[in-house]
XYZ file of C-alpha atoms in Angstrom:
380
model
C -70.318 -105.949 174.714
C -69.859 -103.865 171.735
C -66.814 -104.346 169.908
C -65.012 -102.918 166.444
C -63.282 -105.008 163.668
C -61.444 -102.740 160.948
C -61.117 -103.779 157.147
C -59.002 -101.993 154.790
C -61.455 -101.373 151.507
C -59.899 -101.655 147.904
C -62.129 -98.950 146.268
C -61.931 -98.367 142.602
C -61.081 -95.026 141.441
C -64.723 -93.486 141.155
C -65.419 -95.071 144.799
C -62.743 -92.993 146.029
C -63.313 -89.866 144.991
C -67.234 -90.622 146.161
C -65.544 -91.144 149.371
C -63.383 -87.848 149.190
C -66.121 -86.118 148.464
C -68.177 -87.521 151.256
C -65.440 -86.635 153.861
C -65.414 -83.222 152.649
C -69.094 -82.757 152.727
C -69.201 -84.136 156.181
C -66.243 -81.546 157.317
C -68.640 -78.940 155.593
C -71.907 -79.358 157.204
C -69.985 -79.925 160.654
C -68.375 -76.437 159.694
C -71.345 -74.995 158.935
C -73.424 -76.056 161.925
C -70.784 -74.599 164.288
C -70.675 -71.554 162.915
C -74.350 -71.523 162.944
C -73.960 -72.605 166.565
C -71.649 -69.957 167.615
C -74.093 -67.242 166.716
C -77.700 -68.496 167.716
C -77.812 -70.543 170.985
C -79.937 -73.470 169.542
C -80.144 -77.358 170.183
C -78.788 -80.248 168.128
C -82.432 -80.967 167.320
C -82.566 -77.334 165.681
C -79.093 -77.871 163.891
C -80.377 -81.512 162.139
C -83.580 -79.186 160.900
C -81.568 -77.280 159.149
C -80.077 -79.647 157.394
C -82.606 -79.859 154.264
C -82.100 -76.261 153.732
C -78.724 -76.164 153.943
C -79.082 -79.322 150.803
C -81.446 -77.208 149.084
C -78.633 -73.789 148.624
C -76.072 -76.556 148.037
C -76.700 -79.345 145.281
C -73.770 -81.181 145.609
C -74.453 -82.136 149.587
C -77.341 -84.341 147.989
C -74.276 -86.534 146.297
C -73.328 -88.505 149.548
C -75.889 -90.038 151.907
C -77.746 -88.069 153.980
C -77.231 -90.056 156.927
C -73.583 -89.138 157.297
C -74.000 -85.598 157.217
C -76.499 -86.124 160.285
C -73.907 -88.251 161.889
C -71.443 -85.108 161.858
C -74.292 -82.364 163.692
C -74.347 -85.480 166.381
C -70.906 -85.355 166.634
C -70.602 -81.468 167.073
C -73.793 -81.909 170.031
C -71.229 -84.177 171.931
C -68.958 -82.406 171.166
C -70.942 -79.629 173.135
C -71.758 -81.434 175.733
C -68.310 -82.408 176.842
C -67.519 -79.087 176.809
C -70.438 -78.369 179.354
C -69.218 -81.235 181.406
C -65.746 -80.353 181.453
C -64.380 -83.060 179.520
C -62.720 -80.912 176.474
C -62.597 -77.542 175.346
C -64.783 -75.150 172.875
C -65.400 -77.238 169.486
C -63.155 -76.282 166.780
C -63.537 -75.776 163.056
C -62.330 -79.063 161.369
C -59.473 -78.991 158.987
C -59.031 -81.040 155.437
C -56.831 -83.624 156.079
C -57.675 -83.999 159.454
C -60.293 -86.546 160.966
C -61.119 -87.795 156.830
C -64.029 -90.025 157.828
C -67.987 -90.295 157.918
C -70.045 -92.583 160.070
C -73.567 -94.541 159.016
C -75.479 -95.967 161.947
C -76.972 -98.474 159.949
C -76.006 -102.216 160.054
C -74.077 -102.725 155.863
C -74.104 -105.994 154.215
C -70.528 -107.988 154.431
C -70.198 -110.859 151.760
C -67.115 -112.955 152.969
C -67.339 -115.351 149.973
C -66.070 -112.236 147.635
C -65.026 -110.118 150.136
C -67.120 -107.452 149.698
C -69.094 -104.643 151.520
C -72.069 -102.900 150.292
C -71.989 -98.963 150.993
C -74.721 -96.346 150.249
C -74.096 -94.486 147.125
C -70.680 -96.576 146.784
C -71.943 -99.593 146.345
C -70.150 -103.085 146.447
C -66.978 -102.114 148.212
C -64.054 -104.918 147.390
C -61.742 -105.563 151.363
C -58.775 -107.253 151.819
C -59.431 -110.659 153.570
C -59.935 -110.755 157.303
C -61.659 -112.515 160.062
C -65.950 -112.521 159.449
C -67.703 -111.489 162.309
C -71.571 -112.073 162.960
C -73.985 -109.695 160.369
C -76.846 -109.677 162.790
C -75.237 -108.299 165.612
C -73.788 -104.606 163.474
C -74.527 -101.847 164.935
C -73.344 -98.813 162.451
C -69.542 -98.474 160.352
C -67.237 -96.197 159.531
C -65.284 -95.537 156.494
C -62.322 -93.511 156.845
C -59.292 -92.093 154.835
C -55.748 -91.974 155.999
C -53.085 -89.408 154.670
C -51.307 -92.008 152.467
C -54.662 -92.147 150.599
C -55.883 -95.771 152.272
C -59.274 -95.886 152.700
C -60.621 -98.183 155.995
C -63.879 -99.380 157.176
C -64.560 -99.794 160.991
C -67.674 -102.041 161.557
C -69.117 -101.523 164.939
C -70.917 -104.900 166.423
C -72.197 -106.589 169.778
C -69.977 -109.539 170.774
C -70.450 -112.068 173.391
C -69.075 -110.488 176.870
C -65.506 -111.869 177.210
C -65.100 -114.577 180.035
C -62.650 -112.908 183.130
C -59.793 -114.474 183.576
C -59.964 -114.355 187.354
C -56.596 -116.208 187.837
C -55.969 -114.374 191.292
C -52.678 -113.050 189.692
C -51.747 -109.500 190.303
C -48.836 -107.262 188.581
C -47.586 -104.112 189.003
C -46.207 -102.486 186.252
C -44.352 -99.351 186.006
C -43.278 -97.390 182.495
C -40.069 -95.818 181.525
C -37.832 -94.142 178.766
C -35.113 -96.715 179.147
C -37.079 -99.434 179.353
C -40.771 -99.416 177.923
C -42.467 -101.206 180.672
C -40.935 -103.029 183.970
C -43.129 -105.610 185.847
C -43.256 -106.213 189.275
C -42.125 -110.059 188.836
C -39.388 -109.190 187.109
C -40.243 -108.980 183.395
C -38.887 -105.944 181.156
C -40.576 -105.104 177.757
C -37.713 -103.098 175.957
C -38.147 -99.347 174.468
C -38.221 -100.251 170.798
C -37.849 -96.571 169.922
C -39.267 -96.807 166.270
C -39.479 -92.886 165.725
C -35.735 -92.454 166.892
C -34.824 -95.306 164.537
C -36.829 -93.584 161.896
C -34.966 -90.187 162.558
C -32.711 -89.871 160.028
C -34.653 -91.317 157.592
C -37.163 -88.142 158.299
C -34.591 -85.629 158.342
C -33.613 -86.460 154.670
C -37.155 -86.838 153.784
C -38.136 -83.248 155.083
C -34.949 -81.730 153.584
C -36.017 -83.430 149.997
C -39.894 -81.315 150.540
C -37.989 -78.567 151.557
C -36.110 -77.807 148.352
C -39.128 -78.512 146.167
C -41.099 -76.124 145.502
C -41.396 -72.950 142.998
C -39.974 -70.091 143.646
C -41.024 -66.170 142.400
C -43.962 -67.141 140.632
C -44.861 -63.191 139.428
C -48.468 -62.435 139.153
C -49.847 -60.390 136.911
C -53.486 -58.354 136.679
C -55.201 -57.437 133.338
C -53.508 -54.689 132.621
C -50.263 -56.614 132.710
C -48.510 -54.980 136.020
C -47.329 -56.810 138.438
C -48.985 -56.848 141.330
C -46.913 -59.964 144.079
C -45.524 -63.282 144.592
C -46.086 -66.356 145.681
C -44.516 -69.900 146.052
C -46.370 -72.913 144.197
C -45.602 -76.390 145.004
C -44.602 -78.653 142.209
C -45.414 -82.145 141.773
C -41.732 -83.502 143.293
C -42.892 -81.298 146.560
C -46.204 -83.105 147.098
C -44.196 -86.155 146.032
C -42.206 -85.812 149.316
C -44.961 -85.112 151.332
C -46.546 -88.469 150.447
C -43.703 -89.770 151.621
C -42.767 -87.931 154.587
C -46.453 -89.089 155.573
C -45.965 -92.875 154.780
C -42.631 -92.816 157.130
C -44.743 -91.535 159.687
C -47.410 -94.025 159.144
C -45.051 -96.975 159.376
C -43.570 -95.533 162.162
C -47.246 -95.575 163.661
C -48.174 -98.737 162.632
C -45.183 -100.323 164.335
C -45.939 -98.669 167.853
C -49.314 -99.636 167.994
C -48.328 -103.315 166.410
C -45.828 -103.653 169.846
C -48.121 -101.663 172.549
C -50.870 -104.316 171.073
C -48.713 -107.815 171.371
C -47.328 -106.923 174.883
C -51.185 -105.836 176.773
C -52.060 -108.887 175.034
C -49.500 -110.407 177.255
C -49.774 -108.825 180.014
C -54.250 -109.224 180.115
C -53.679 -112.912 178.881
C -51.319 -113.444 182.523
C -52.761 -111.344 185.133
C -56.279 -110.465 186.650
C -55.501 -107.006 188.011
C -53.301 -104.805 186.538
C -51.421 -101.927 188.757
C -50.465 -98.716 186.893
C -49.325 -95.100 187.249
C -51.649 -92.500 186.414
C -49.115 -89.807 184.604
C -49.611 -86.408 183.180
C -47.932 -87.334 179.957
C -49.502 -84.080 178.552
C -47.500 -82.422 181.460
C -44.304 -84.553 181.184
C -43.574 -83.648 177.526
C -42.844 -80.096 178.471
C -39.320 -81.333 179.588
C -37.956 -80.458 175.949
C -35.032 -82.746 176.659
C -37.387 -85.676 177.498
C -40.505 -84.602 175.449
C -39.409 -86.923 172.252
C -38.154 -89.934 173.861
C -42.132 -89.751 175.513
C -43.710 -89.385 172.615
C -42.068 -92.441 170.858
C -43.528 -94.596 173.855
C -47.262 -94.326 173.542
C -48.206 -94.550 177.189
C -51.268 -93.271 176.911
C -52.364 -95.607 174.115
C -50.740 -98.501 176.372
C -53.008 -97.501 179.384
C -56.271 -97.370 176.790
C -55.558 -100.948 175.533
C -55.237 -101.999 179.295
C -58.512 -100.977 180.146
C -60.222 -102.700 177.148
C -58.244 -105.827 177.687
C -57.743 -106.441 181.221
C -60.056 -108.229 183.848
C -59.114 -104.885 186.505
C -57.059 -102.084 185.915
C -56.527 -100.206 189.161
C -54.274 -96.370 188.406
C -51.832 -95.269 191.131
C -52.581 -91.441 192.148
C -49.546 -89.615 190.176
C -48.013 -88.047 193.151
C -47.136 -91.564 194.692
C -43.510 -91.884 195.297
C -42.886 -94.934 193.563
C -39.218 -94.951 192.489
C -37.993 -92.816 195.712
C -40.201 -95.552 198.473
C -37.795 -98.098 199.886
C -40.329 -101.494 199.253
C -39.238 -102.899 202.342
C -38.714 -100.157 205.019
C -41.063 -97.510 203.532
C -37.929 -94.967 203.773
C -38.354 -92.276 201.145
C -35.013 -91.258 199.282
C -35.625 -87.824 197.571
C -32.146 -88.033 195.991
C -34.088 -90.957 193.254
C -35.738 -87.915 191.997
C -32.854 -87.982 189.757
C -33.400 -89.646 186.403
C -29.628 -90.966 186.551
C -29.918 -92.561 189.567
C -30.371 -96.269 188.117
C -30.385 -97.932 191.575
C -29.586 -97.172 195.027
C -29.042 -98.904 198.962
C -31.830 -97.969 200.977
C -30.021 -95.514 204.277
C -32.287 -97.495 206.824
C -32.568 -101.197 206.028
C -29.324 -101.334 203.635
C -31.759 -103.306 200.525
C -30.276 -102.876 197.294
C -33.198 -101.720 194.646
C -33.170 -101.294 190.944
C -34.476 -98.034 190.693
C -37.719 -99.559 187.775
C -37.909 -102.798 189.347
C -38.593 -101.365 193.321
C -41.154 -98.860 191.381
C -43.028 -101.840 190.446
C -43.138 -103.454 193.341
C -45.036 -100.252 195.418
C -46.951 -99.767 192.657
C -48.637 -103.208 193.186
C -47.944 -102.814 197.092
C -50.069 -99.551 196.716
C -52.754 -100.832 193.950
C -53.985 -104.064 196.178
C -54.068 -101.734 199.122
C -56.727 -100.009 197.361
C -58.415 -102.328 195.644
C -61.972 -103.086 196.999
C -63.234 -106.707 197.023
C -60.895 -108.065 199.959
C -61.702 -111.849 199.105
C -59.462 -112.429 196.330
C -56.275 -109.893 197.966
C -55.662 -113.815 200.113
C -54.888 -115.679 196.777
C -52.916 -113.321 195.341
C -50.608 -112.471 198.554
């Protein structure tokens, strides 16, 4: 199976501005290609032909190496194509600042000894020290650039397939504001809440950008009239930004550090998996409830899940998980209330915590859909 390993790269400061400008001549032929696109209905084949002409009106795209910018017209083709399949929407124009990274789909030379990677036009590349993986296997890397001005390189290679665990253990689990994540057996992985924790923190950081900046800056034509205004930022204003955007990359790191140690957990303990299947993109409409979803990272949760686990079966969204008495069946439409913590079931009198009972129909209703029937005796 193919898997990724990511390095962080110590470039010096003429390797990083090669790697700026690579990132920006990546966002420009992807640019260019669209708009291109938009006008004449032509194939990706078409778009990479056009790519020595577009190098010959512009010198400078013959700095970086040629097989990145033909990694970005691939990337706007699939990007296509899951709009004719229905996946996404139209392509859109990309931004600077946003998505700062170029791929090569060529294997690159890794020496561990001095912790080094060897880069087209870049050169030797110095990394900080992490785990070696097998050269022969590499498949292509990617070197990217993060806000905060760190500078990554994902190597993509082909790794042995990972051995199931096949345990015959089965969990439901079931995820929440209050609590992050509640497990049918009982366990309960806390809400850390790092962005609410971080809150204040922001709120003085944004105030700090807000007052600095330049104001009435008068401009003037040849003649010497004046002819408008404008506001320039001054060096404490992009000062602030830097920061602003290393809060929010702590804050980042930190989710992804916990959603990673507990589906670790979780895939390390159980063959099959039971989740919801929520419209989070829905959900955070509640502007009263849109934040405190955010912070959690479901969606990144269920993604690791999938990757990790032996079987990962989603419960249809309109299942009535938290209002389904687990051992009558009797459904209690006054749960539908987020206050309602727990409740006695009208029919069989069975006290239920209102995340814990959740959990248990979500695994009730996962096994009763899972396919192979041979292994539903071992875990029951």
């Amino acid at each position: 199976m193919l898997r990724a390993i990511k390095y962080e790269l110590r470039p010096n400061a003429t390797q990083r501005s090669l790697i700026n400008r690579t990132c920006g001549c990546c966002r420009f032929v992807y640019n260019n290609a669209l708009a291109f696109a938009r006008e004449n209905r032509v194939s990706n084949y078409e778009l990479i032909k056009r790519l020595p002409q577009l190098k010959a009106e512009n010198e400078w795209l013959k700095e970086v190496p040629s097989q990145a910018l033909q990694q970005s017209i691939i990337d706007l083709g699939k990007a296509f194509r899951n709009k004719w399949n229905g996946h996404n929407g139209w392509p859109v124009f990309h931004r600077k600042g946003n998505n700062e990274a170029f791929r090569i789909p060529v294997a690159c030379a890794v020496d561990y000894s001095r912790y080094r990677v060897s880069i087209p036009k870049l050169g030797s590349v110095k990394f900080y020290r992490d785990k070696p993986i097998d050269q022969s296997r590499i498949h292509s890397y990617t070197v990217s650039r993060t806000t905060t001005n760190r500078y990554y390189i994902s190597i993509l290679y082909e790794a042995p397939d990972r051995v199931p665990l096949d345990n015959g253990q089965a969990v439901g689990i079931d995820v929440g504001v209050k609590s992050f994540a509640v497990c049918s057996d009982g366990v309960v992985f806390e809400n850390q809440k790092y962005y609410t924790s971080e809150l204040k923190h922001l709120r003085v950081l944004q105030r700090t950008m807000a007052r600095r900046y330049d104001k009435s800056r008068e401009i003037y034509d040849d003649k010497g009239r004046k002819i408008g205004e404008r506001e320039l930022q001054s060096k404490g204003w992009y000062k602030a930004k830097a920061a602003i955007a290393e809060c929010h990359e702590h804050i980042r790191n930190q989710r992804r550090d916990y959603l990673n140690k507990v589906s670790s957990q979780l895939a390390s303990q159980y063959s099959i998996v039971c989740v919801e299947s929520l419209n989070v993109k829905g959900m955070v409409k509640n502007r009263h409830l849109s934040r405190a979803i955010s912070d959690c990272g479901w969606t990144l949760f269920k993604e690791m899940l999938k990757y990790k686990c032996d079987t990962v079966i989603e419960i249809d969204r309109w299942f009535a998980s938290s209002q389904t008495c687990g051992c009558c069946g009797y459904k209690n439409v006054k749960v539908k209330n987020l206050n309602v913590r727990d409740w006695i079931c009208p029919e069989c009198g069975t006290y239920h915590d209102r995340d814990g009972n959740a959990a248990e129909n979500i695994l009730r209703e996962g096994l009763s859909r899972y396919s192979p029937i041979a292994p539903l005796g071992a875990i029951e």
